[in-house]
mmCIF file of C-alpha atoms and ligand atoms in Angstrom:
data_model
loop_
_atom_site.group_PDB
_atom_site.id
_atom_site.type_symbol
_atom_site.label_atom_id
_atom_site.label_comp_id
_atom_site.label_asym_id
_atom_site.label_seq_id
_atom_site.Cartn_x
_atom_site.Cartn_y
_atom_site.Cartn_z
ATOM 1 C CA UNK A 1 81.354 102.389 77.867
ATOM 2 C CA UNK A 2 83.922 100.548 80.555
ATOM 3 C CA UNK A 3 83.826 101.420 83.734
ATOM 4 C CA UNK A 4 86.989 100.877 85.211
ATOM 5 C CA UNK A 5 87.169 101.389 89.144
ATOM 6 C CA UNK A 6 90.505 102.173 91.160
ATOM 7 C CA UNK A 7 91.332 101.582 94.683
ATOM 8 C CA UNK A 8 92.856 106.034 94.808
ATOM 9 C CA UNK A 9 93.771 108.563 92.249
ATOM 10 C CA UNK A 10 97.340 106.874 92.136
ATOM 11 C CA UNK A 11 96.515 103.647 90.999
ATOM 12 C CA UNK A 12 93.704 105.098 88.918
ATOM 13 C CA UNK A 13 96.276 107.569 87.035
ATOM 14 C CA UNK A 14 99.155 104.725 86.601
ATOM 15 C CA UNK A 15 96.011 102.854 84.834
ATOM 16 C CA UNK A 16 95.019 105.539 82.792
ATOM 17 C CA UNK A 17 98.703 106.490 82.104
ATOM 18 C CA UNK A 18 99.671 103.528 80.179
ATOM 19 C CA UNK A 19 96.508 103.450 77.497
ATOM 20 C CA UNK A 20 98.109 106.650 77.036
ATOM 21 C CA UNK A 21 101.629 104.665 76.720
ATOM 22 C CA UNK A 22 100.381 101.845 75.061
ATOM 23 C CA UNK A 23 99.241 104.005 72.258
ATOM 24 C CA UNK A 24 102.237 106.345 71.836
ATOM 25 C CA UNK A 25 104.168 103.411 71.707
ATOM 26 C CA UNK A 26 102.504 101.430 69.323
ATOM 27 C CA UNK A 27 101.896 105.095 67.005
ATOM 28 C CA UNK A 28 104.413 107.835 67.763
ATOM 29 C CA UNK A 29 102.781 110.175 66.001
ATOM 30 C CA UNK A 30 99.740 109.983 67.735
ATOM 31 C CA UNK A 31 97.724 112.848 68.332
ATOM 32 C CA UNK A 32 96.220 113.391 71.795
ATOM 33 C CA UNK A 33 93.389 115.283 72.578
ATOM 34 C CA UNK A 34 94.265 116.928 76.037
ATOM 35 C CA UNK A 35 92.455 117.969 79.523
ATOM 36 C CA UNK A 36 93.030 120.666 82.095
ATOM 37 C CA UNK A 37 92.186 120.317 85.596
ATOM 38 C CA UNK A 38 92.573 118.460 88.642
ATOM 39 C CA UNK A 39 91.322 115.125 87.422
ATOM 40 C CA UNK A 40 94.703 114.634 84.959
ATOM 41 C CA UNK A 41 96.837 115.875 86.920
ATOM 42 C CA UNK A 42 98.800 112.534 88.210
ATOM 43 C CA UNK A 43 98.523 111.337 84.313
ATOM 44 C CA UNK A 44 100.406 113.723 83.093
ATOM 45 C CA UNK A 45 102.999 113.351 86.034
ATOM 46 C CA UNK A 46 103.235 109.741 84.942
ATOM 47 C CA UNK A 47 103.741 110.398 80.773
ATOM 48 C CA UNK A 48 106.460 112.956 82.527
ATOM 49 C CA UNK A 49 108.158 109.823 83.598
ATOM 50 C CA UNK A 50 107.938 107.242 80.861
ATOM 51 C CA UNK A 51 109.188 110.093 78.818
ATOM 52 C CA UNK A 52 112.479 110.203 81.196
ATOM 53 C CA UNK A 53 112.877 106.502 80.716
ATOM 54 C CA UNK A 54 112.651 106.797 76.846
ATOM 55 C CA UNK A 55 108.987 106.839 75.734
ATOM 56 C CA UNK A 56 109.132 109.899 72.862
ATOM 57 C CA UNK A 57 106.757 112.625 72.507
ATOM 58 C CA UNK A 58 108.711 114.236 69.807
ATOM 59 C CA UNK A 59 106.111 113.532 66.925
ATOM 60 C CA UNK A 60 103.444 113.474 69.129
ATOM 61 C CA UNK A 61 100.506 116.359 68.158
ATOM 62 C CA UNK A 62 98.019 117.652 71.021
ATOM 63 C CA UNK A 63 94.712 119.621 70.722
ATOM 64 C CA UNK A 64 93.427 120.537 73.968
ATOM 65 C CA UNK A 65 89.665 120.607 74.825
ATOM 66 C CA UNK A 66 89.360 124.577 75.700
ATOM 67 C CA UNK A 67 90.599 127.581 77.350
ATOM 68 C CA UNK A 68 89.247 130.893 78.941
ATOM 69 C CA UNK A 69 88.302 133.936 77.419
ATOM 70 C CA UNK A 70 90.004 137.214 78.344
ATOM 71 C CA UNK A 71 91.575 135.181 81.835
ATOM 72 C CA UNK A 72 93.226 137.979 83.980
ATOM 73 C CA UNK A 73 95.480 135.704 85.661
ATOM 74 C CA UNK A 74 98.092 134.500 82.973
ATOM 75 C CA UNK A 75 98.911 131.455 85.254
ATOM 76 C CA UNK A 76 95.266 130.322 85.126
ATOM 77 C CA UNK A 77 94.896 130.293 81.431
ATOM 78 C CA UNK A 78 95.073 126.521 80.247
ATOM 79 C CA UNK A 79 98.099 126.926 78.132
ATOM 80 C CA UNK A 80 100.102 127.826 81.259
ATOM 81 C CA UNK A 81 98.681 124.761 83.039
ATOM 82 C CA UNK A 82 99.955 122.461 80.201
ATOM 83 C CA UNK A 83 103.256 124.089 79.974
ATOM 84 C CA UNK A 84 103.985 123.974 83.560
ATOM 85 C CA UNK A 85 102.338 120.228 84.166
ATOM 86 C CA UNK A 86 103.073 118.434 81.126
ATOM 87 C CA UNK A 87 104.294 120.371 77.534
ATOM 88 C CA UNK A 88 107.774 121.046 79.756
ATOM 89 C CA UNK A 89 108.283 117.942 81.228
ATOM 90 C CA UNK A 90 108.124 115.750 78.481
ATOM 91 C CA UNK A 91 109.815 116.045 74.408
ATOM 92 C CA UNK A 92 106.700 117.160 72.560
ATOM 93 C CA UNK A 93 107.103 120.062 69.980
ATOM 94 C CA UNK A 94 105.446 123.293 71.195
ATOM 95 C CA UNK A 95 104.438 123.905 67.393
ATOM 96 C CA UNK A 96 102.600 120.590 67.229
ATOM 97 C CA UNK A 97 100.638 121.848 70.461
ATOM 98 C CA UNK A 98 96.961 123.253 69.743
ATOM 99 C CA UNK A 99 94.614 125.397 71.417
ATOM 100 C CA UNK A 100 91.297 126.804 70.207
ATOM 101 C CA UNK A 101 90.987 129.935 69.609
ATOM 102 C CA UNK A 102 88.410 132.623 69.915
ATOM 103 C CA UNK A 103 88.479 134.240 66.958
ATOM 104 C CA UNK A 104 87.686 131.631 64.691
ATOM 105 C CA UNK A 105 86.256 128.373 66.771
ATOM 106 C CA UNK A 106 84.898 126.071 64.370
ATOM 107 C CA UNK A 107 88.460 126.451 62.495
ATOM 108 C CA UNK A 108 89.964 124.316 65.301
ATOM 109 C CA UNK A 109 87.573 121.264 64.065
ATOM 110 C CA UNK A 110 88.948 121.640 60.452
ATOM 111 C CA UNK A 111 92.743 121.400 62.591
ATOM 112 C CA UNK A 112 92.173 118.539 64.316
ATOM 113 C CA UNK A 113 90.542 116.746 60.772
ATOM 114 C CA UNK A 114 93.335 117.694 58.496
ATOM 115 C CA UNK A 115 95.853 116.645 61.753
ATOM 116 C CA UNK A 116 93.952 112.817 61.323
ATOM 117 C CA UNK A 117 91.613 113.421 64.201
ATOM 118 C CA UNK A 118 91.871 113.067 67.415
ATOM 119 C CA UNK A 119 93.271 109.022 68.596
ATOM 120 C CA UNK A 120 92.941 109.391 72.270
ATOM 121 C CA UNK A 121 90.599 112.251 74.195
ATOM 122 C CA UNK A 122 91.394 112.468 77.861
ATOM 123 C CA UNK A 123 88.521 114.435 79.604
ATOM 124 C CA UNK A 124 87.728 115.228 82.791
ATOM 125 C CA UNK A 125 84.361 116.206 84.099
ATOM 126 C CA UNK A 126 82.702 119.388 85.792
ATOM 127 C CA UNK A 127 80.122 119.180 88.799
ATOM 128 C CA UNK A 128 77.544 119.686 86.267
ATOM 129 C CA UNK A 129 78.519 117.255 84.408
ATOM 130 C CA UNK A 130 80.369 119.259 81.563
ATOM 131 C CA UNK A 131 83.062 118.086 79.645
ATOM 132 C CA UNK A 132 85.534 120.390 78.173
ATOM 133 C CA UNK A 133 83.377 123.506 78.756
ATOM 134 C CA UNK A 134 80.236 122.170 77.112
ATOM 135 C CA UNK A 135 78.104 123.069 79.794
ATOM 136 C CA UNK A 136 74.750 121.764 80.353
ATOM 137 C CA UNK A 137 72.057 122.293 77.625
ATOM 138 C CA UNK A 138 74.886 122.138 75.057
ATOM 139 C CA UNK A 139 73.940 120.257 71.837
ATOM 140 C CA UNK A 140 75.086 117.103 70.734
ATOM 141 C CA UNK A 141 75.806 118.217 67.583
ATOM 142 C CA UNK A 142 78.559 121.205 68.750
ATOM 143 C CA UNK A 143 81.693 121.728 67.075
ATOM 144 C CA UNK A 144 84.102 124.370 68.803
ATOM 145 C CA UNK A 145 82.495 127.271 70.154
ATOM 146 C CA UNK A 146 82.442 129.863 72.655
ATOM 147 C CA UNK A 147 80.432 129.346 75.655
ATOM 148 C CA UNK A 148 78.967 131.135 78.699
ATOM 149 C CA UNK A 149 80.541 129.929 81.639
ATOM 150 C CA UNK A 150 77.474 128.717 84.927
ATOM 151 C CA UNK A 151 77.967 130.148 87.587
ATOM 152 C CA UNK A 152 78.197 126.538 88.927
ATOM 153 C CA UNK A 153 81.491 126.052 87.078
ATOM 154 C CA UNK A 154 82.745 129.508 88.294
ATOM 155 C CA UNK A 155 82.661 128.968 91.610
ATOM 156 C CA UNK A 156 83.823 125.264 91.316
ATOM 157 C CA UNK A 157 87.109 127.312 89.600
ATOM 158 C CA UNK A 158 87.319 130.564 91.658
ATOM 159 C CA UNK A 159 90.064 128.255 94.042
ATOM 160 C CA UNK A 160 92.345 128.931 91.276
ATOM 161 C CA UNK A 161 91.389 132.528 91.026
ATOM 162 C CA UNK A 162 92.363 133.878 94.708
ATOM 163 C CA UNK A 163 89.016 132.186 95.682
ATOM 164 C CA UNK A 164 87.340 135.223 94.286
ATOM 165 C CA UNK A 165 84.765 134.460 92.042
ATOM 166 C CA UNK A 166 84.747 138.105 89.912
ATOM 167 C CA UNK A 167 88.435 136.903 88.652
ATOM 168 C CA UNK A 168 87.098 133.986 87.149
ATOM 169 C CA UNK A 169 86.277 134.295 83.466
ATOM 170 C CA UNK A 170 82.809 134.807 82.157
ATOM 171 C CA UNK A 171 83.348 132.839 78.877
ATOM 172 C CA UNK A 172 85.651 130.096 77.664
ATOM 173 C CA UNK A 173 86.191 128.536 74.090
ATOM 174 C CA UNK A 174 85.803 125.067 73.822
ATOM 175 C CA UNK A 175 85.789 121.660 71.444
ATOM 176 C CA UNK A 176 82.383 120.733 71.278
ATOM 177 C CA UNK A 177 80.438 117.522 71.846
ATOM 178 C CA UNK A 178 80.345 116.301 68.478
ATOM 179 C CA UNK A 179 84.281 117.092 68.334
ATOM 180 C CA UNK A 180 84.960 115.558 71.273
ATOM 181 C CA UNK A 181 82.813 112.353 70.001
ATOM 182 C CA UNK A 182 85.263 112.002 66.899
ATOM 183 C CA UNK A 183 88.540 110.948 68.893
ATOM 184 C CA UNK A 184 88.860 107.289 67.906
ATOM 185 C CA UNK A 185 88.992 106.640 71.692
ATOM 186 C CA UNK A 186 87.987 108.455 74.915
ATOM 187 C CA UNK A 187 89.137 108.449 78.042
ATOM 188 C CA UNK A 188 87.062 109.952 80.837
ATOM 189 C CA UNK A 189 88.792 110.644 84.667
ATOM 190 C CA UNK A 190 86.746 110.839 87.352
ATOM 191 C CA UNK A 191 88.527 110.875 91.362
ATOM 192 C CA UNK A 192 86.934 113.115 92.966
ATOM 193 C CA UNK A 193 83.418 112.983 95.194
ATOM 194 C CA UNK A 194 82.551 116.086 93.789
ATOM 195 C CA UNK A 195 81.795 114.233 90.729
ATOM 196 C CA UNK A 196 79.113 111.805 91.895
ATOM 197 C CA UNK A 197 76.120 113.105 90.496
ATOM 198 C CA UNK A 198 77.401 112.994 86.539
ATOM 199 C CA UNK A 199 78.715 109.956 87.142
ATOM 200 C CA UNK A 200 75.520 108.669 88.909
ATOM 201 C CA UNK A 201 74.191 110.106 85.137
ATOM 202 C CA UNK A 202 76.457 107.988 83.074
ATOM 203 C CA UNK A 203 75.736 104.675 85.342
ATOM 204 C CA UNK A 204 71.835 105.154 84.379
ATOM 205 C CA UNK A 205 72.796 105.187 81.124
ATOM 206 C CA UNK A 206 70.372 107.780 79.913
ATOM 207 C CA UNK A 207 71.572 110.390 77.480
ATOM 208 C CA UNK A 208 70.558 113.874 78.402
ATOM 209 C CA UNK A 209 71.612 117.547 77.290
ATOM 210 C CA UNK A 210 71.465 118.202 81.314
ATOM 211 C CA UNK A 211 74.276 115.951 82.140
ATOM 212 C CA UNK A 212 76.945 116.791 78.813
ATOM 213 C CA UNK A 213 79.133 114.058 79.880
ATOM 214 C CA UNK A 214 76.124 111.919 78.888
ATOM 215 C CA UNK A 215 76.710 112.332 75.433
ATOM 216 C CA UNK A 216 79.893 109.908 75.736
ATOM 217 C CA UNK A 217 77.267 106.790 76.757
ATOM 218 C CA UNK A 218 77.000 106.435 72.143
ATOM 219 C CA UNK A 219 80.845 106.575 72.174
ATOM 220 C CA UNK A 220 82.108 103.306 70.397
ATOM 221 C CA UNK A 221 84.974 103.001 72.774
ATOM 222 C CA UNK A 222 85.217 105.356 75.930
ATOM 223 C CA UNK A 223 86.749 104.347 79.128
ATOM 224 C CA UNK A 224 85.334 105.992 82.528
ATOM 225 C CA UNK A 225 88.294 105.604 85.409
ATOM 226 C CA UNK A 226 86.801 106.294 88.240
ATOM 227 C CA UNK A 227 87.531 105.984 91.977
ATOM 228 C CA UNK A 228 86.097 103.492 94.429
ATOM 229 C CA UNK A 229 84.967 106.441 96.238
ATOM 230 C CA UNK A 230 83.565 108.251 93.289
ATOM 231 C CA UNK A 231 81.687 104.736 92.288
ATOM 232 C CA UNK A 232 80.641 104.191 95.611
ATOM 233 C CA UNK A 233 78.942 107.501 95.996
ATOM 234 C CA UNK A 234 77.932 107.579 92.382
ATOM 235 C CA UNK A 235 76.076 104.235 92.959
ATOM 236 C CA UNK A 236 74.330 105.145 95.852
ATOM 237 C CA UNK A 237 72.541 108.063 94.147
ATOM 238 C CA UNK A 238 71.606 105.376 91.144
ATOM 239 C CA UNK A 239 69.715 102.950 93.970
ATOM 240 C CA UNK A 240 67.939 106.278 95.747
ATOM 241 C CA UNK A 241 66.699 107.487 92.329
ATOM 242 C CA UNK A 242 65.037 104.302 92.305
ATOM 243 C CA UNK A 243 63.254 104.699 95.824
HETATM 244 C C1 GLP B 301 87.183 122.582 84.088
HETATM 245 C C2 GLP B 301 87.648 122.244 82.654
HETATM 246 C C3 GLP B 301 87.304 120.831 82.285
HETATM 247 C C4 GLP B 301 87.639 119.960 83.467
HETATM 248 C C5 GLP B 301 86.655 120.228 84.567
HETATM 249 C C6 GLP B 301 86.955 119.518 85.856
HETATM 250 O O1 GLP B 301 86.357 123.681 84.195
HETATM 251 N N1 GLP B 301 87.194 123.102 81.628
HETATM 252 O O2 GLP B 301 88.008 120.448 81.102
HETATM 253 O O3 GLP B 301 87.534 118.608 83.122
HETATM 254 O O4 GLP B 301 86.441 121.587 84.751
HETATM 255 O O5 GLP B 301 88.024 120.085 86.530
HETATM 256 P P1 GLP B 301 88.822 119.333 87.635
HETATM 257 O O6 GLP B 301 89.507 118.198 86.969
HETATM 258 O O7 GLP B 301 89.782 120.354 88.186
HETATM 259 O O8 GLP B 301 87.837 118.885 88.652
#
């Protein structure tokens, strides 16, 4: 695992932006797996503009990592988000766009295979520590599933739910960790303080089903962009566990 540490979120998502370049230029017809969220929010705003200046998404395939269950607020579901912040801003094919669905989860795994797998993941993290929605306690050995939502990750979403937690959905459908562990490469985005604690996780290197994200520490080749404040505070919870 590389830890690489920014000075802000800018300079953190122009860092993380161009792995994502580097690889769609080298392979066009890459396939991406895809986050929603905060944390890739100024990514996607940068593969927005290399796609302006000529980068092409046009054979590009996506799979993103989840989406909600039965979401009452159509702006809120995660198809929405990647419509409004990335699918329409850049030349990717809405039919070579993925999400999982409910009806038949572990169908979405067989996808992705016969699509070549996954070449880049770009995840963000929960709180707790989740990734996608695999929320703690999740196995390792997950493949896409539907999942109770904590109440932890709930309230961490009710801001985009009219801050009231009864909109937010009870369960979501997600990739799971062994899925998520199959993309050639991983990138993880962490700029936020919020985050400190699973990060704090992932700098003690210890693998546990409490902390999901944890699960990425086997990962052959998994960048974690954090920044400096998100190290900083991450750190600092490392060196008191050891008081
Ligand atoms: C959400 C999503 C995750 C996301 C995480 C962090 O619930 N399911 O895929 O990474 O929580 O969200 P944010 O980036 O807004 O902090």
């Amino acid at each position: 695992m590389n830890i690489i540490v920014s000075k802000n979120k800018e300079e953190l998502a122009e860092k993380a932006a161009l792995t994502v370049k580097e690889l769609v230029s080298k392979n066009p017809k890459a396939t991406l797996g895809l986050a929603t969220g905060s944390s890739p929010l100024e990514l996607y705003a940068h593969l927005a503009s290399y796609c302006r200046e000529g980068l092409s998404f046009s054979e590009v395939k996506s799979f993103n990592l989840d989406e909600y269950i039965a979401c009452p607020i159509v702006e809120q579901t995660y198809a929405y988000f990647m419509k409004e912040n990335l699918f329409s801003k850049i030349d990717i094919r809405l039919e070579n766009t993925h999400f999982p669905n409910q009806k038949d989860p572990e169908a979405y795994d067989a996808e992705i295979e016969e699509a070549g797998g996954v070449d880049l993941q770009i995840l963000g993290i929960g709180r707790n520590g989740h990734i996608g929605f695999n929320e703690p306690g999740t196995s390792h050995d997950s493949k896409t599933h539907i999942i109770d939502l904590t109440e932890s990750t709930r309230s961490a979403n009710a801001r985009f739910f009219r801050n009231d937690i009864d909109l937010v959905p009870t369960q979501a459908v997600s990739m799971g960790l062994s899925t998520i562990m199959k993309a050639r490469k991983i990138v993880l985005i962490a700029n936020d303080v919020t985050k400190a604690e699973p990060i704090a996780a992932l700098l003690m290197k210890k693998k546990t089903l409490d902390v999901p994200a944890t699960v990425l520490l086997d990962h052959p080749d998994c960048d974690v962009f954090l920044t400096e404040d998100v190290y900083e505070a991450a750190k600092k919870l490392v060196e008191a566990s050891h008081d």
